[in-house]
PDB file of C-alpha atoms in Angstrom:
ATOM      1  CA  MET A   1     -45.540  27.809 -18.038  1.00 68.00           C
ATOM      2  CA  ASN A   2     -41.902  27.230 -19.187  1.00 80.00           C
ATOM      3  CA  TRP A   3     -40.783  26.668 -15.587  1.00 79.00           C
ATOM      4  CA  VAL A   4     -43.328  23.820 -15.243  1.00 78.00           C
ATOM      5  CA  LEU A   5     -41.985  22.166 -18.357  1.00 81.00           C
ATOM      6  CA  GLY A   6     -38.437  22.592 -17.002  1.00 80.00           C
ATOM      7  CA  ILE A   7     -39.285  21.023 -13.663  1.00 83.00           C
ATOM      8  CA  MET A   8     -41.086  18.124 -15.372  1.00 82.00           C
ATOM      9  CA  THR A   9     -38.080  17.561 -17.661  1.00 84.00           C
ATOM     10  CA  ALA A  10     -35.655  17.638 -14.725  1.00 77.00           C
ATOM     11  CA  VAL A  11     -37.749  15.123 -12.768  1.00 77.00           C
ATOM     12  CA  LEU A  12     -37.985  12.834 -15.805  1.00 78.00           C
ATOM     13  CA  VAL A  13     -34.197  12.978 -16.343  1.00 74.00           C
ATOM     14  CA  PHE A  14     -33.616  12.279 -12.660  1.00 71.00           C
ATOM     15  CA  LEU A  15     -35.860   9.178 -12.694  1.00 69.00           C
ATOM     16  CA  ILE A  16     -34.244   7.799 -15.822  1.00 68.00           C
ATOM     17  CA  VAL A  17     -30.750   8.289 -14.467  1.00 64.00           C
ATOM     18  CA  LYS A  18     -31.652   6.851 -11.052  1.00 63.00           C
ATOM     19  CA  ARG A  19     -33.015   3.684 -12.667  1.00 62.00           C
ATOM     20  CA  PHE A  20     -29.702   2.887 -14.391  1.00 62.00           C
ATOM     21  CA  ILE A  21     -27.117   4.051 -11.848  1.00 64.00           C
ATOM     22  CA  LYS A  22     -25.811   1.364  -9.535  1.00 63.00           C
ATOM     23  CA  PRO A  23     -26.153   2.128  -5.809  1.00 70.00           C
ATOM     24  CA  LYS A  24     -22.923   2.297  -3.812  1.00 78.00           C
ATOM     25  CA  TYR A  25     -23.845  -0.653  -1.547  1.00 85.00           C
ATOM     26  CA  LEU A  26     -24.325  -2.997  -4.538  1.00 94.00           C
ATOM     27  CA  LYS A  27     -21.280  -4.813  -5.953  1.00 95.00           C
ATOM     28  CA  GLU A  28     -21.433  -5.140  -9.735  1.00 95.00           C
ATOM     29  CA  VAL A  29     -19.107  -7.876 -10.870  1.00 96.00           C
ATOM     30  CA  PRO A  30     -18.215  -9.451 -14.238  1.00 96.00           C
ATOM     31  CA  GLU A  31     -19.133 -13.095 -14.932  1.00 96.00           C
ATOM     32  CA  GLU A  32     -15.798 -14.595 -13.814  1.00 95.00           C
ATOM     33  CA  GLU A  33     -15.979 -12.921 -10.373  1.00 96.00           C
ATOM     34  CA  PHE A  34     -19.740 -13.713 -10.117  1.00 97.00           C
ATOM     35  CA  ARG A  35     -18.979 -17.383 -10.769  1.00 95.00           C
ATOM     36  CA  GLN A  36     -16.390 -17.469  -7.995  1.00 94.00           C
ATOM     37  CA  GLY A  37     -18.823 -16.232  -5.363  1.00 95.00           C
ATOM     38  CA  TYR A  38     -22.388 -17.282  -6.187  1.00 95.00           C
ATOM     39  CA  ARG A  39     -22.012 -20.927  -4.957  1.00 91.00           C
ATOM     40  CA  LYS A  40     -21.464 -19.625  -1.436  1.00 94.00           C
ATOM     41  CA  ALA A  41     -24.424 -17.230  -1.655  1.00 97.00           C
ATOM     42  CA  GLN A  42     -28.133 -17.137  -2.275  1.00 98.00           C
ATOM     43  CA  LEU A  43     -28.419 -16.980  -6.073  1.00 98.00           C
ATOM     44  CA  ILE A  44     -31.586 -15.195  -7.094  1.00 98.00           C
ATOM     45  CA  ASP A  45     -32.903 -14.763 -10.652  1.00 98.00           C
ATOM     46  CA  VAL A  46     -35.269 -11.806 -10.572  1.00 98.00           C
ATOM     47  CA  ARG A  47     -36.604 -12.325 -14.069  1.00 98.00           C
ATOM     48  CA  GLU A  48     -40.208 -13.403 -14.621  1.00 98.00           C
ATOM     49  CA  GLN A  49     -40.998 -17.122 -14.334  1.00 97.00           C
ATOM     50  CA  ARG A  50     -41.381 -17.564 -18.124  1.00 97.00           C
ATOM     51  CA  GLU A  51     -37.944 -16.028 -18.667  1.00 97.00           C
ATOM     52  CA  PHE A  52     -36.473 -18.277 -15.952  1.00 98.00           C
ATOM     53  CA  GLU A  53     -38.019 -21.376 -17.561  1.00 96.00           C
ATOM     54  CA  THR A  54     -36.273 -20.663 -20.917  1.00 96.00           C
ATOM     55  CA  GLY A  55     -32.900 -20.981 -19.146  1.00 96.00           C
ATOM     56  CA  HIS A  56     -31.190 -19.874 -15.988  1.00 97.00           C
ATOM     57  CA  ILE A  57     -27.897 -20.172 -14.099  1.00 97.00           C
ATOM     58  CA  LEU A  58     -27.592 -23.619 -12.486  1.00 94.00           C
ATOM     59  CA  GLY A  59     -28.617 -23.374  -8.814  1.00 94.00           C
ATOM     60  CA  ALA A  60     -30.591 -20.174  -9.080  1.00 97.00           C
ATOM     61  CA  ARG A  61     -33.914 -19.589  -7.344  1.00 97.00           C
ATOM     62  CA  ASN A  62     -36.538 -17.601  -9.204  1.00 98.00           C
ATOM     63  CA  ILE A  63     -37.984 -14.708  -7.255  1.00 98.00           C
ATOM     64  CA  PRO A  64     -39.274 -12.247  -9.884  1.00 98.00           C
ATOM     65  CA  LEU A  65     -38.883  -8.545  -9.138  1.00 98.00           C
ATOM     66  CA  SER A  66     -42.675  -8.258  -9.496  1.00 97.00           C
ATOM     67  CA  GLN A  67     -43.036 -10.695  -6.512  1.00 98.00           C
ATOM     68  CA  MET A  68     -40.053  -9.461  -4.409  1.00 97.00           C
ATOM     69  CA  ARG A  69     -42.180  -7.640  -1.808  1.00 96.00           C
ATOM     70  CA  GLN A  70     -44.360 -10.725  -1.172  1.00 97.00           C
ATOM     71  CA  ARG A  71     -41.507 -13.264  -1.294  1.00 97.00           C
ATOM     72  CA  SER A  72     -38.608 -11.380   0.314  1.00 96.00           C
ATOM     73  CA  ALA A  73     -38.913 -13.609   3.446  1.00 96.00           C
ATOM     74  CA  GLU A  74     -37.456 -16.392   1.351  1.00 97.00           C
ATOM     75  CA  ILE A  75     -34.118 -14.521   1.286  1.00 98.00           C
ATOM     76  CA  ARG A  76     -31.908 -14.508   4.387  1.00 97.00           C
ATOM     77  CA  PRO A  77     -30.574 -11.013   5.102  1.00 97.00           C
ATOM     78  CA  ASP A  78     -27.568 -12.434   7.018  1.00 96.00           C
ATOM     79  CA  LYS A  79     -26.214 -14.300   3.984  1.00 97.00           C
ATOM     80  CA  PRO A  80     -24.643 -12.933   0.743  1.00 98.00           C
ATOM     81  CA  VAL A  81     -27.158 -12.440  -2.047  1.00 98.00           C
ATOM     82  CA  TYR A  82     -26.201 -12.698  -5.736  1.00 98.00           C
ATOM     83  CA  LEU A  83     -28.775 -11.284  -8.098  1.00 98.00           C
ATOM     84  CA  TYR A  84     -29.204 -11.260 -11.837  1.00 98.00           C
ATOM     85  CA  CYS A  85     -31.839 -10.487 -14.452  1.00 98.00           C
ATOM     86  CA  GLN A  86     -31.689 -10.237 -18.256  1.00 97.00           C
ATOM     87  CA  THR A  87     -29.671  -7.056 -18.554  1.00 95.00           C
ATOM     88  CA  GLY A  88     -28.945  -5.817 -15.026  1.00 91.00           C
ATOM     89  CA  SER A  89     -31.587  -3.136 -14.455  1.00 91.00           C
ATOM     90  CA  ARG A  90     -34.113  -5.278 -12.549  1.00 95.00           C
ATOM     91  CA  SER A  91     -31.419  -6.773 -10.309  1.00 95.00           C
ATOM     92  CA  ILE A  92     -30.376  -3.269  -9.353  1.00 93.00           C
ATOM     93  CA  ARG A  93     -33.972  -2.475  -8.332  1.00 93.00           C
ATOM     94  CA  ALA A  94     -34.261  -5.749  -6.472  1.00 96.00           C
ATOM     95  CA  ALA A  95     -31.043  -4.980  -4.542  1.00 96.00           C
ATOM     96  CA  GLU A  96     -32.420  -1.537  -3.626  1.00 94.00           C
ATOM     97  CA  PHE A  97     -35.542  -3.137  -2.193  1.00 96.00           C
ATOM     98  CA  LEU A  98     -33.621  -5.833  -0.346  1.00 97.00           C
ATOM     99  CA  LYS A  99     -31.259  -3.236   1.204  1.00 96.00           C
ATOM    100  CA  LYS A 100     -33.896  -0.746   2.259  1.00 95.00           C
ATOM    101  CA  LYS A 101     -36.880  -2.956   3.177  1.00 94.00           C
ATOM    102  CA  HIS A 102     -35.301  -6.350   4.064  1.00 94.00           C
ATOM    103  CA  GLY A 103     -31.997  -5.397   5.664  1.00 96.00           C
ATOM    104  CA  CYS A 104     -29.667  -7.253   3.275  1.00 97.00           C
ATOM    105  CA  GLU A 105     -26.121  -5.925   3.404  1.00 95.00           C
ATOM    106  CA  ASP A 106     -24.014  -8.215   1.170  1.00 97.00           C
ATOM    107  CA  LEU A 107     -25.522  -7.641  -2.308  1.00 98.00           C
ATOM    108  CA  THR A 108     -23.860  -8.497  -5.630  1.00 97.00           C
ATOM    109  CA  HIS A 109     -25.222  -8.432  -9.135  1.00 96.00           C
ATOM    110  CA  LEU A 110     -24.066  -9.782 -12.507  1.00 97.00           C
ATOM    111  CA  LYS A 111     -22.745  -7.050 -14.796  1.00 95.00           C
ATOM    112  CA  GLY A 112     -24.561  -7.185 -18.095  1.00 94.00           C
ATOM    113  CA  GLY A 113     -27.116  -9.680 -16.796  1.00 96.00           C
ATOM    114  CA  PHE A 114     -28.012 -13.141 -17.995  1.00 97.00           C
ATOM    115  CA  ARG A 115     -27.681 -12.176 -21.678  1.00 95.00           C
ATOM    116  CA  LYS A 116     -23.910 -11.889 -21.128  1.00 93.00           C
ATOM    117  CA  TRP A 117     -23.666 -15.198 -19.206  1.00 96.00           C
ATOM    118  CA  THR A 118     -21.526 -17.872 -20.902  1.00 95.00           C
ATOM    119  CA  GLY A 119     -21.489 -20.433 -18.098  1.00 90.00           C
ATOM    120  CA  LYS A 120     -23.669 -23.467 -17.517  1.00 88.00           C
ATOM    121  CA  VAL A 121     -27.385 -22.951 -17.992  1.00 93.00           C
ATOM    122  CA  LYS A 122     -30.259 -25.155 -16.870  1.00 91.00           C
ATOM    123  CA  LYS A 123     -33.298 -25.260 -19.188  1.00 84.00           C
TER     124      LYS A 123
END
């Protein structure tokens, strides 16, 4: 019985770590670097619509992570994609989906997410 508990614990730890570790193909950049590149890219806010409506980076399109599978055709895989969410964890998951299921290669996300953003915001 102890071995079952050990396996379950190991799986749980693996899933938690996997959720917060940035994949190698995803560039994680601070705000200054993000600002320099997002105007030449597809800027996607993966937060839910109600979060987006309270304020978002000027020029961002809202494609919530919960709708990414249905709306991924709105994102061109041949163009750079800049992603952000509130803290950074959802944008990592969105990037993983876009890489594996949609063929996007040039993926960048905002380190620390929107809560760390100090630039212009549209409300």
